[in-house]
Coordinates of C-alpha atoms and ligand atoms in Angstrom, one line a residue:
X1 CA -18.0 -0.7 13.1
X2 CA -19.9 2.4 14.3
X3 CA -18.1 4.2 17.1
X4 CA -21.2 6.0 18.5
X5 CA -23.2 2.8 18.6
X6 CA -20.4 1.0 20.4
X7 CA -20.0 3.8 22.9
X8 CA -23.8 3.5 23.7
X9 CA -23.2 -0.2 24.4
X10 CA -20.7 0.5 27.2
X11 CA -23.5 0.4 29.8
X12 CA -24.1 -3.3 29.1
X13 CA -22.6 -5.9 31.6
X14 CA -19.6 -7.7 30.1
X15 CA -17.9 -10.9 30.9
X16 CA -14.5 -9.8 29.7
X17 CA -13.1 -6.2 29.3
X18 CA -9.8 -5.9 27.4
X19 CA -7.6 -2.8 27.8
X20 CA -5.4 -2.2 24.7
X21 CA -6.1 -2.6 21.0
X22 CA -2.8 -3.9 19.6
X23 CA -2.2 -7.4 18.3
X24 CA -2.5 -8.9 21.8
X25 CA -5.7 -7.1 22.9
X26 CA -7.5 -7.5 19.6
X27 CA -6.5 -11.2 19.4
X28 CA -8.0 -11.6 22.9
X29 CA -11.2 -9.9 21.9
X30 CA -11.6 -12.2 18.9
X31 CA -10.9 -15.2 21.1
X32 CA -13.2 -14.1 23.9
X33 CA -16.1 -13.2 21.6
X34 CA -15.7 -16.4 19.5
X35 CA -16.2 -18.4 22.7
X36 CA -19.4 -16.5 23.3
X37 CA -18.2 -14.3 26.2
X38 CA -19.7 -10.8 26.3
X39 CA -16.6 -8.8 25.3
X40 CA -15.5 -5.2 25.3
X41 CA -12.2 -3.7 24.2
X42 CA -11.1 -0.2 24.7
X43 CA -8.0 1.4 23.0
X44 CA -6.5 4.7 24.2
X45 CA -5.6 5.9 20.7
X46 CA -6.1 3.9 17.5
X47 CA -6.0 0.2 16.9
X48 CA -2.4 -0.8 16.4
X49 CA -1.2 2.7 16.9
X50 CA 1.6 1.4 19.2
X51 CA 4.0 -1.4 18.5
X52 CA 1.6 -3.4 16.4
X53 CA 1.9 -1.1 13.3
X54 CA 5.7 -0.8 13.6
X55 CA 6.9 -4.4 13.2
X56 CA 9.2 -5.9 10.5
X57 CA 5.9 -7.4 9.1
X58 CA 7.1 -11.0 9.2
X59 CA 5.0 -13.9 10.1
X60 CA 7.8 -16.2 11.1
X61 CA 9.1 -18.8 13.4
X62 CA 12.2 -16.7 14.1
X63 CA 15.4 -18.1 12.6
X64 CA 17.2 -16.2 15.5
X65 CA 15.4 -18.2 18.2
X66 CA 16.5 -21.3 16.5
X67 CA 20.1 -20.2 16.7
X68 CA 19.5 -19.7 20.4
X69 CA 18.2 -23.3 20.7
X70 CA 14.6 -22.3 21.5
X71 CA 13.1 -25.1 19.5
X72 CA 9.7 -25.2 21.2
X73 CA 9.1 -21.5 20.6
X74 CA 10.0 -21.8 16.9
X75 CA 7.8 -24.8 16.4
X76 CA 4.8 -23.0 18.0
X77 CA 5.4 -19.8 15.9
X78 CA 5.6 -21.9 12.7
X79 CA 2.3 -23.6 13.6
X80 CA 0.7 -20.2 14.1
X81 CA 2.3 -18.9 10.9
X82 CA 0.5 -21.7 9.0
X83 CA -2.8 -20.9 10.7
X84 CA -2.5 -17.2 10.0
X85 CA -1.6 -17.9 6.4
X86 CA -4.9 -19.8 6.0
X87 CA -7.1 -17.6 8.2
X88 CA -6.0 -14.2 6.8
X89 CA -4.9 -15.2 3.3
X90 CA -5.7 -11.7 2.0
X91 CA -3.1 -10.1 4.3
X92 CA -0.4 -12.8 4.7
X93 CA 1.7 -14.0 1.9
X94 CA 4.8 -16.2 1.3
X95 CA 8.2 -14.5 0.8
X96 CA 11.5 -16.1 -0.3
X97 CA 14.5 -15.1 1.9
X98 CA 18.1 -15.4 0.8
X99 CA 21.0 -15.8 3.2
X100 CA 24.1 -14.9 1.2
X101 CA 27.2 -16.9 1.9
X102 CA 30.5 -14.9 1.8
X103 CA 32.6 -17.6 3.6
X104 CA 33.0 -21.2 2.5
X105 CA 31.5 -22.5 5.8
X106 CA 28.5 -20.3 6.1
X107 CA 26.4 -22.0 3.3
X108 CA 26.5 -25.5 5.0
X109 CA 26.1 -23.9 8.5
X110 CA 22.9 -21.9 7.7
X111 CA 21.7 -24.7 5.4
X112 CA 21.6 -27.2 8.2
X113 CA 19.8 -24.7 10.5
X114 CA 17.2 -23.9 7.8
X115 CA 16.6 -27.6 7.1
X116 CA 15.7 -27.9 10.8
X117 CA 13.4 -24.9 10.4
X118 CA 11.6 -26.7 7.5
X119 CA 11.3 -29.8 9.7
X120 CA 9.9 -28.0 12.6
X121 CA 7.2 -26.4 10.4
X122 CA 6.0 -30.0 9.5
X123 CA 2.7 -29.8 7.6
X124 CA 2.7 -26.0 8.0
X125 CA 5.9 -25.7 5.9
X126 CA 5.5 -23.0 3.2
X127 CA 8.3 -24.2 1.0
X128 CA 11.6 -26.1 1.1
X129 CA 14.9 -24.4 1.8
X130 CA 17.7 -25.1 -0.6
X131 CA 21.2 -23.9 -1.4
X132 CA 21.9 -21.7 -4.4
X133 CA 25.0 -21.1 -6.4
X134 CA 26.5 -17.6 -6.7
X135 CA 24.8 -17.0 -10.1
X136 CA 21.4 -17.9 -8.8
X137 CA 21.8 -15.7 -5.7
X138 CA 22.8 -12.7 -8.0
X139 CA 19.9 -13.4 -10.3
X140 CA 17.4 -13.2 -7.4
X141 CA 19.2 -10.3 -5.7
X142 CA 20.8 -8.3 -8.5
X143 CA 21.8 -5.4 -6.2
X144 CA 23.7 -7.7 -3.8
X145 CA 27.4 -7.0 -3.3
X146 CA 29.1 -9.7 -5.5
X147 CA 32.6 -9.5 -4.2
X148 CA 33.6 -12.7 -2.3
X149 CA 30.1 -14.1 -2.7
X150 CA 30.2 -17.9 -2.7
X151 CA 26.5 -18.7 -2.9
X152 CA 23.6 -18.7 -0.5
X153 CA 20.5 -20.4 0.9
X154 CA 16.9 -19.7 0.1
X155 CA 14.0 -20.3 2.5
X156 CA 10.3 -19.4 2.6
X157 CA 8.6 -17.5 5.4
X158 CA 5.5 -15.3 5.8
X159 CA 5.0 -11.6 5.3
X160 CA 2.0 -9.5 6.2
X161 CA 0.5 -6.0 6.7
X162 CA 0.5 -5.5 10.5
X163 CA -1.9 -2.5 10.8
X164 CA -4.3 -4.1 8.3
X165 CA -4.3 -7.4 10.2
X166 CA -5.1 -5.5 13.4
X167 CA -8.1 -4.0 11.6
X168 CA -9.1 -7.4 10.4
X169 CA -9.0 -8.6 14.0
X170 CA -11.1 -5.6 15.2
X171 CA -13.7 -6.2 12.5
X172 CA -13.8 -9.9 13.3
X173 CA -14.3 -9.2 17.0
X174 CA -17.1 -6.8 16.1
X175 CA -18.6 -9.4 13.7
X176 CA -18.7 -11.8 16.6
X177 CA -20.6 -9.2 18.8
X178 CA -17.8 -7.6 20.7
X179 CA -17.8 -3.9 21.5
X180 CA -14.6 -2.4 20.2
X181 CA -13.7 1.3 20.6
X182 CA -10.7 3.4 19.9
X183 CA -9.8 6.8 21.4
X184 CA -11.0 5.5 24.8
X185 CA -8.1 5.4 27.3
X186 CA -8.6 3.5 30.6
X187 CA -8.0 6.0 33.4
X188 CA -9.0 3.8 36.4
X189 CA -10.0 0.4 37.5
X190 CA -13.4 -0.3 39.1
X191 CA -12.7 -2.3 42.3
X192 CA -15.1 -3.9 44.8
X193 CA -13.9 -5.6 47.9
X194 CA -10.3 -5.7 46.5
X195 CA -11.4 -7.3 43.2
X196 CA -11.3 -5.7 39.8
X197 CA -14.8 -5.5 38.5
X198 CA -14.4 -3.3 35.4
X199 CA -12.7 -0.2 34.1
X200 CA -13.2 3.6 34.0
X201 CA -12.6 4.8 30.4
X202 CA -12.5 8.4 29.2
X203 CA -13.7 9.1 25.7
X204 CA -10.9 11.2 24.2
X205 CA -13.4 12.8 21.8
X206 CA -16.2 13.9 24.1
X207 CA -14.3 13.9 27.4
X208 CA -17.0 11.8 29.0
X209 CA -16.1 9.1 31.5
X210 CA -17.7 5.7 31.3
X211 CA -17.8 3.0 33.9
X212 CA -17.6 -0.3 32.2
X213 CA -18.5 -3.4 34.3
X214 CA -17.0 -6.8 33.6
X215 CA -16.3 -10.0 35.4
X216 CA -12.7 -10.0 34.5
X217 CA -10.3 -7.4 33.0
X218 CA -7.4 -8.2 30.7
X219 CA -4.5 -5.8 30.6
X220 CA -3.1 -6.0 27.0
X221 CA -1.4 -2.6 26.9
X222 CA 2.1 -3.8 25.7
X223 CA 4.9 -1.7 26.9
X224 CA 2.4 0.3 29.1
X225 CA 1.2 -2.8 31.0
X226 CA 2.9 -1.7 34.2
X227 CA 0.9 1.6 34.2
X228 CA -2.4 -0.4 34.4
X229 CA -0.9 -2.7 37.0
X230 CA -0.1 0.4 39.1
X231 CA -3.7 1.6 38.8
X232 CA -4.5 -1.7 40.5
X233 CA -1.7 -1.7 43.0
X234 CA 0.8 1.2 43.2
X235 CA 3.4 -1.3 44.6
X236 CA 3.0 -3.8 41.7
X237 CA 6.4 -5.0 40.5
X238 CA 7.3 -4.2 36.9
X239 CA 6.7 -6.9 34.3
X240 CA 8.0 -5.2 31.1
X241 CA 11.4 -4.2 29.8
X242 CA 10.9 -2.2 26.6
X243 CA 13.4 -2.5 23.7
X244 CA 13.3 -0.2 20.7
X245 CA 13.6 -1.3 17.1
X246 CA 13.7 1.0 14.1
X247 CA 13.2 0.5 10.3
X248 CA 14.1 2.5 7.3
X249 CA 11.9 2.5 4.2
X250 CA 13.8 2.8 0.9
X251 CA 12.7 2.9 -2.7
X252 CA 12.3 -0.6 -4.4
X253 CA 15.3 0.1 -6.6
X254 CA 17.6 -0.9 -3.6
X255 CA 16.1 -4.4 -3.7
X256 CA 14.3 -5.0 -6.9
X257 CA 12.5 -8.3 -7.4
X258 CA 10.6 -10.5 -5.1
X259 CA 13.3 -11.8 -2.7
X260 CA 14.2 -10.6 0.7
X261 CA 17.8 -10.5 1.9
X262 CA 18.8 -11.8 5.4
X263 CA 22.1 -10.8 7.0
X264 CA 22.3 -13.5 9.7
X265 CA 24.7 -11.8 11.9
X266 CA 25.3 -8.0 12.2
X267 CA 28.0 -6.4 14.2
X268 CA 25.9 -6.5 17.4
X269 CA 24.9 -10.2 16.7
X270 CA 21.4 -9.5 15.4
X271 CA 19.6 -10.6 12.2
X272 CA 19.1 -7.8 9.7
X273 CA 16.3 -8.0 7.0
X274 CA 16.0 -6.1 3.7
X275 CA 12.5 -6.9 2.6
X276 CA 10.3 -6.0 -0.4
X277 CA 7.0 -4.6 1.0
X278 CA 4.2 -2.8 -0.8
X279 CA 6.6 -1.7 -3.6
X280 CA 9.3 -0.4 -1.2
X281 CA 12.3 -1.9 0.6
X282 CA 12.0 -2.2 4.4
X283 CA 15.3 -2.4 6.3
X284 CA 15.4 -3.4 10.0
X285 CA 15.8 -3.7 12.8
X286 CA 17.7 -2.6 15.9
X287 CA 17.5 -3.5 19.6
X288 CA 18.0 -0.7 22.0
X289 CA 16.9 -1.0 25.7
X290 CA 14.6 1.9 26.7
X291 CA 14.1 3.0 30.4
X292 CA 10.6 4.5 30.1
X293 CA 8.1 3.7 27.3
X294 CA 6.7 6.7 25.3
X295 CA 3.9 6.7 22.8
X296 CA 5.9 8.1 19.8
X297 CA 9.4 6.7 20.2
X298 CA 12.1 8.5 18.2
X299 CA 14.8 6.6 16.2
X300 CA 18.2 7.4 17.5
X301 CA 20.9 8.7 15.2
X302 CA 23.2 5.7 16.0
X303 CA 20.3 3.3 15.0
X304 CA 19.8 5.1 11.7
X305 CA 23.6 5.0 11.0
X306 CA 23.8 1.3 12.0
X307 CA 21.1 0.4 9.4
X308 CA 22.5 2.6 6.7
X309 CA 26.1 1.2 7.2
X310 CA 25.0 -2.4 7.2
X311 CA 22.8 -1.9 4.2
X312 CA 25.7 -0.3 2.3
X313 CA 27.9 -3.2 3.2
X314 CA 25.6 -5.7 1.5
X315 CA 24.4 -3.7 -1.5
X316 CA 26.3 -2.4 -4.6
X317 CA 24.8 1.0 -4.2
X318 CA 25.0 2.7 -0.8
X319 CA 21.7 4.3 0.4
X320 CA 22.0 7.8 1.7
X321 CA 19.8 9.7 4.2
X322 CA 18.0 11.5 1.3
X323 CA 17.0 8.1 -0.1
X324 CA 15.0 7.3 3.0
X325 CA 11.2 7.6 2.4
X326 CA 10.3 7.1 6.0
X327 CA 11.7 5.9 9.3
X328 CA 9.7 4.4 12.1
X329 CA 10.4 3.1 15.6
X330 CA 8.6 0.6 17.8
X331 CA 9.0 -0.7 21.3
X332 CA 9.0 -4.5 22.1
X333 CA 7.2 -5.3 25.3
X334 CA 9.8 -7.8 26.5
X335 CA 9.0 -9.7 29.6
X336 CA 11.1 -9.0 32.7
X337 CA 12.3 -11.9 34.7
X338 CA 9.5 -12.7 37.2
X339 CA 9.8 -11.1 40.6
X340 CA 8.6 -12.4 43.9
X341 CA 5.0 -11.4 44.8
X342 CA 3.7 -11.9 41.3
X343 CA 2.0 -15.1 40.4
X344 CA 3.3 -16.1 37.1
X345 CA 1.7 -18.4 34.6
X346 CA 4.2 -19.5 32.2
X347 CA 2.1 -20.8 29.3
X348 CA 3.2 -23.3 26.7
X349 CA 5.3 -20.6 25.0
X350 CA 8.1 -19.1 27.0
X351 CA 7.9 -16.1 24.8
X352 CA 4.8 -14.5 26.5
X353 CA 3.6 -14.5 30.1
X354 CA 0.3 -14.2 31.8
X355 CA 0.3 -12.7 35.3
X356 CA -2.7 -12.7 37.6
X357 CA -2.7 -10.0 40.3
X358 CA -4.3 -10.7 43.7
X359 CA -7.2 -8.4 42.6
X360 CA -7.9 -10.7 39.6
X361 CA -6.4 -8.3 37.0
X362 CA -5.0 -10.5 34.2
X363 CA -2.0 -9.0 32.4
X364 CA -0.3 -10.4 29.3
X365 CA 3.1 -9.2 28.1
X366 CA 5.7 -10.3 25.6
X367 CA 5.1 -12.5 22.5
X368 CA 5.1 -11.4 19.0
X369 CA 2.6 -10.7 16.2
X370 CA 3.0 -14.2 14.7
X371 CA 1.8 -15.9 17.9
X372 CA -1.0 -13.4 18.8
X373 CA -3.7 -16.2 18.5
X374 CA -1.9 -18.6 20.8
X375 CA -1.4 -15.7 23.3
X376 CA -5.1 -14.8 23.1
X377 CA -6.0 -18.5 23.7
X378 CA -3.8 -18.6 26.8
X379 CA -4.9 -15.2 28.3
X380 CA -8.6 -15.9 27.7
X381 CA -8.2 -19.4 29.3
X382 CA -6.8 -17.6 32.4
X383 CA -9.4 -14.9 32.4
X384 CA -12.2 -17.5 32.1
X385 CA -10.7 -19.3 35.1
X386 CA -10.5 -16.1 37.2
X387 CA -14.1 -15.1 36.4
X388 CA -15.4 -18.6 36.6
X389 CA -16.9 -18.3 33.1
X390 CA -18.2 -21.5 31.4
X391 CA -15.2 -23.3 30.0
X392 CA -15.3 -23.2 26.2
X393 CA -12.6 -24.8 24.0
X394 CA -10.7 -22.3 21.8
X395 CA -12.4 -22.0 18.4
X396 CA -9.9 -19.7 16.7
X397 CA -7.3 -22.1 15.2
X398 CA -9.5 -22.4 12.1
X399 CA -11.5 -19.2 12.3
X400 CA -11.2 -17.1 9.1
X401 CA -10.7 -13.5 9.9
X402 CA -12.8 -10.6 8.5
X403 CA -12.0 -10.2 4.8
X404 CA -10.4 -13.6 4.3
X405 CA -11.8 -15.6 1.4
X406 CA -13.3 -18.9 2.6
X407 CA -10.9 -21.1 0.8
X408 CA -7.2 -21.3 1.5
X409 CA -4.9 -20.0 -1.1
X410 CA -1.9 -21.9 -2.1
X411 CA 1.6 -21.1 -3.4
X412 CA 1.2 -17.4 -3.7
X413 CA 4.4 -15.5 -3.3
X414 CA 4.3 -12.0 -1.7
X415 CA 1.5 -10.2 0.0
X416 CA -1.3 -10.0 -2.5
X417 CA -0.9 -6.8 -4.5
X418 CA -3.2 -4.8 -6.7
X419 CA -5.7 -2.1 -5.7
X420 CA -7.8 -2.8 -2.6
X421 CA -6.3 -6.4 -2.1
X422 CA -5.8 -5.8 1.6
X423 CA -9.6 -5.4 2.1
X424 CA -10.1 -9.0 1.0
X425 CA -13.8 -9.7 0.6
X426 CA -14.7 -6.1 1.5
X427 CA -13.1 -5.0 -1.8
X428 CA -16.2 -5.4 -4.0
X429 CA -18.2 -3.1 -1.6
X430 CA -15.4 -0.5 -1.9
X431 CA -15.6 -0.7 -5.6
X432 CA -19.3 -0.2 -5.4
X433 CA -18.7 2.9 -3.4
X434 CA -16.5 4.2 -6.2
X435 CA -19.2 3.4 -8.8
X436 CA -21.8 5.3 -6.7
X437 CA -19.5 8.3 -6.1
X438 CA -17.0 8.3 -9.0
X439 CA -15.1 11.4 -7.7
X440 CA -13.8 9.0 -4.9
X441 CA -12.1 6.9 -7.6
X442 CA -9.0 9.2 -7.9
X443 CA -5.6 8.6 -6.3
X444 CA -4.9 10.5 -3.1
X445 CA -1.4 11.2 -4.4
X446 CA 0.5 10.2 -7.6
X447 CA 3.2 8.5 -5.6
X448 CA 0.8 6.5 -3.4
X449 CA -1.5 3.6 -4.4
X450 CA -4.5 4.8 -2.4
X451 CA -7.9 6.1 -3.4
X452 CA -10.1 8.9 -2.0
X453 CA -12.7 6.1 -1.4
X454 CA -10.5 4.5 1.2
X455 CA -10.8 7.5 3.4
X456 CA -14.5 7.4 3.2
X457 CA -14.5 3.6 3.7
X458 CA -12.2 3.9 6.7
X459 CA -14.5 6.5 8.4
X460 CA -17.7 4.6 7.6
X461 CA -16.6 1.0 8.3
X462 CA -13.2 0.9 10.1
X463 CA -13.6 3.5 12.8
X464 CA -11.0 5.9 11.3
X465 CA -11.3 9.1 13.4
X466 CA -8.2 11.1 12.4
X467 CA -6.0 11.9 9.4
X468 CA -3.3 9.8 11.1
X469 CA -5.6 6.8 11.4
X470 CA -6.2 6.9 7.6
X471 CA -2.6 7.7 6.4
X472 CA -0.6 5.6 9.0
X473 CA -2.8 2.5 9.5
X474 CA -6.0 2.1 7.3
X475 CA -3.6 2.8 4.4
X476 CA 0.2 2.7 4.9
X477 CA 0.9 6.0 3.2
X478 CA 3.1 7.3 6.1
X479 CA 5.5 4.4 5.7
X480 CA 5.5 4.2 1.9
X481 CA 6.3 7.9 1.5
X482 CA 6.1 10.2 4.5
X483 CA 6.5 13.4 2.4
X484 CA 3.8 12.4 -0.1
X485 CA 1.5 11.4 2.7
X486 CA 1.9 14.9 4.3
X487 CA 0.9 16.4 0.9
X488 CA -2.4 14.6 0.8
X489 CA -3.3 15.4 4.5
X490 CA -5.6 18.3 3.5
X491 CA -7.6 16.1 1.1
X492 CA -7.9 13.4 3.8
X493 CA -8.9 15.9 6.4
X494 CA -11.6 17.3 4.1
X495 CA -13.1 13.9 3.4
X496 CA -13.0 12.9 7.0
X497 CA -14.6 16.2 8.2
X498 CA -17.5 15.5 5.7
X499 CA -18.0 12.0 7.0
X500 CA -17.6 12.7 10.7
X501 CA -19.4 16.1 10.7
X502 CA -16.4 18.2 11.8
X503 CA -15.7 21.8 11.1
X504 CA -12.8 23.8 9.5
X505 CA -11.0 24.3 12.7
X506 CA -10.9 20.5 13.3
X507 CA -9.6 20.0 9.7
X508 CA -6.8 22.6 10.1
X509 CA -5.8 21.1 13.5
X510 CA -5.7 17.6 11.9
X511 CA -3.6 18.7 9.0
X512 CA -1.1 20.4 11.4
X513 CA -0.9 17.4 13.7
X514 CA -0.4 15.0 10.8
X515 CA 2.3 17.1 9.2
X516 CA 4.2 17.2 12.5
X517 CA 4.0 13.4 12.6
X518 CA 5.2 13.0 9.0
X519 CA 8.0 15.4 9.6
X520 CA 9.3 13.1 12.4
X521 CA 9.1 10.1 10.0
X522 CA 11.7 11.9 7.7
X523 CA 15.4 12.0 8.3
X524 CA 16.8 15.5 8.6
X525 CA 20.2 16.5 7.0
Ligands
FAD601 C1 10.9 -3.3 15.8 C2 9.9 -4.4 16.0 C3 9.8 -5.4 15.0 C4 8.9 -6.5 15.2 N1 8.8 -7.3 14.1 C5 8.0 -8.4 14.3 C6 7.8 -9.3 13.2 O1 8.3 -9.1 12.1 N2 6.9 -10.3 13.4 C7 6.3 -10.6 14.6 O2 5.6 -11.6 14.7 N3 6.5 -9.7 15.6 C8 7.3 -8.6 15.5 N4 7.4 -7.7 16.5 C9 6.7 -7.9 17.8 C10 5.2 -7.4 17.7 O3 5.1 -6.3 16.9 C11 4.7 -7.2 19.1 O4 5.0 -8.3 19.9 C12 3.2 -6.9 19.1 O5 2.9 -5.9 18.2 C13 2.9 -6.4 20.5 O6 1.5 -6.1 20.5 P1 0.7 -5.6 21.9 O7 -0.7 -5.6 21.6 O8 1.2 -6.4 23.0 O9 1.3 -4.1 22.1 P2 0.9 -2.8 21.4 O10 0.8 -2.9 19.9 O11 1.8 -1.7 21.9 O12 -0.6 -2.5 21.9 C14 -0.9 -2.0 23.2 C15 -2.0 -1.0 23.1 O13 -2.5 -0.6 24.4 C16 -2.9 0.7 24.3 N5 -3.0 1.3 25.6 C17 -1.9 1.7 26.4 N6 -2.4 2.2 27.6 C18 -3.8 2.2 27.5 C19 -4.8 2.6 28.3 N7 -4.6 3.2 29.5 N8 -6.1 2.4 27.9 C20 -6.4 1.8 26.7 N9 -5.4 1.4 25.9 C21 -4.1 1.6 26.2 C22 -1.8 1.4 23.4 O14 -2.3 2.6 22.8 C23 -1.6 0.3 22.4 O15 -2.3 0.4 21.2 C24 8.2 -6.6 16.4 C25 8.3 -5.6 17.4 C26 9.2 -4.5 17.2 C27 9.3 -3.5 18.2

């Protein structure tokens, strides 16, 4: 993906313009381009810079929704889980989850629920849930608090790398002919006779404004959806209620081994996960209503304390603030109950909603990463209707994403590991780059599994434009070890400057910006 070439293509006439490059917008771009519609997507910052790089990284039906009785939603998510497992097998793996039982009744209670979960998955089931005795639970989770432990249940769900999957979607859309551009915020809507006919986007790098014409515009800006709706109609009623969730990243020693731990009911009635991910332990999450969305949400002290306290309750050794390698916060774009004056299209899933404004602006909010493909199918169906595009059935259920090997993998546990695994079928080209330029073969940092070559690859092929793009999303250095990632910022800035033709002033500013970001990903005190 060459950014300059894509910017040049903005003068083309498009069928579908998509605003927002998170899971929802990128999924819609793949769906639209795969149907043969001329498609453009513009993202204000970087792909998945918002909520879509800040998830729990589970591809799941949602055991929680099952407890709430939302069977249809769980069935749909499990079907999408199976498809994603097949279509992005280089980024999605199976993971075994253990629900420990500390009361005599909890084993049978959760056992029945998880049997239903198995049943709902049908042919998309990843593995059978079963009950474990106390010894088997402790063998799988050696750091689990043993006192009063009776046994547990094990079940299988999916796990993935969210920012890398977003990149796979961007690359897939580009492979299908879509124009996909980051650092390009939409600042206005093009309207003719009351109808939305395109967008005005400002290139954050050059400052130039581009008028992009399209037959229909999809607003996929997550928690910012109402801002775009207000560009269309200052009186538009709000559609989103943001809710913050945070995660802590701890060393693998807190949860050694390949199993995840599920606390089915925390003090505030949520599910808490402790998950092995890329050689670390992820702990999350929380659910805190937020009045106004911001681009860099901050974890609250009480959220951090809540996670530390619950983790301590279930593990033999209590994590302290100094154990935390990184903390991150994301905002869920939850759907507000529909108001009068907005035409609502409740699609098959009750989890996401598609709204069509009188101007023809199509907005999609809600949903989750797991169901991004179904959301894309629904929103592109609606966009095609609004713009009277030729009806084309959705081709994405079996579409392999960029980097996925052609054949489905089976019974692999855990996200594929090893150097460059997340690049899938691009990995050999990256290895060839290292052979051609051996100095790129070194590690960026001894505590991080990333090569100098990945910076160059990101700049050349994955539209990485900043140090943050490389360290937070093309690689996951920021999450794996925020301090180490800050230490390699100068090396990354140097390589990027060489690739992008930037000067020393740019490099220094990039390093300063990145260090400020990494500082915020660390806990003080
Ligand atoms: C804490 C947490 C944990 C989660 N865990 C899971 C999980 O384990 N599994 C799962 O399936 N789901 C999970 N989810 C849900 C999932 O992450 C979200 O549903 C999904 O990422 C939302 O994607 P989105 O594209 O709608 O929003 P976003 O990712 O926020 O994307 C919107 C994009 O629009 C861009 N934008 C905004 N304004 C403009 C503009 N004017 N011009 C251009 N672009 C603009 C933003 O920069 C942003 O990149 C979790 C969510 C949270 C918060």
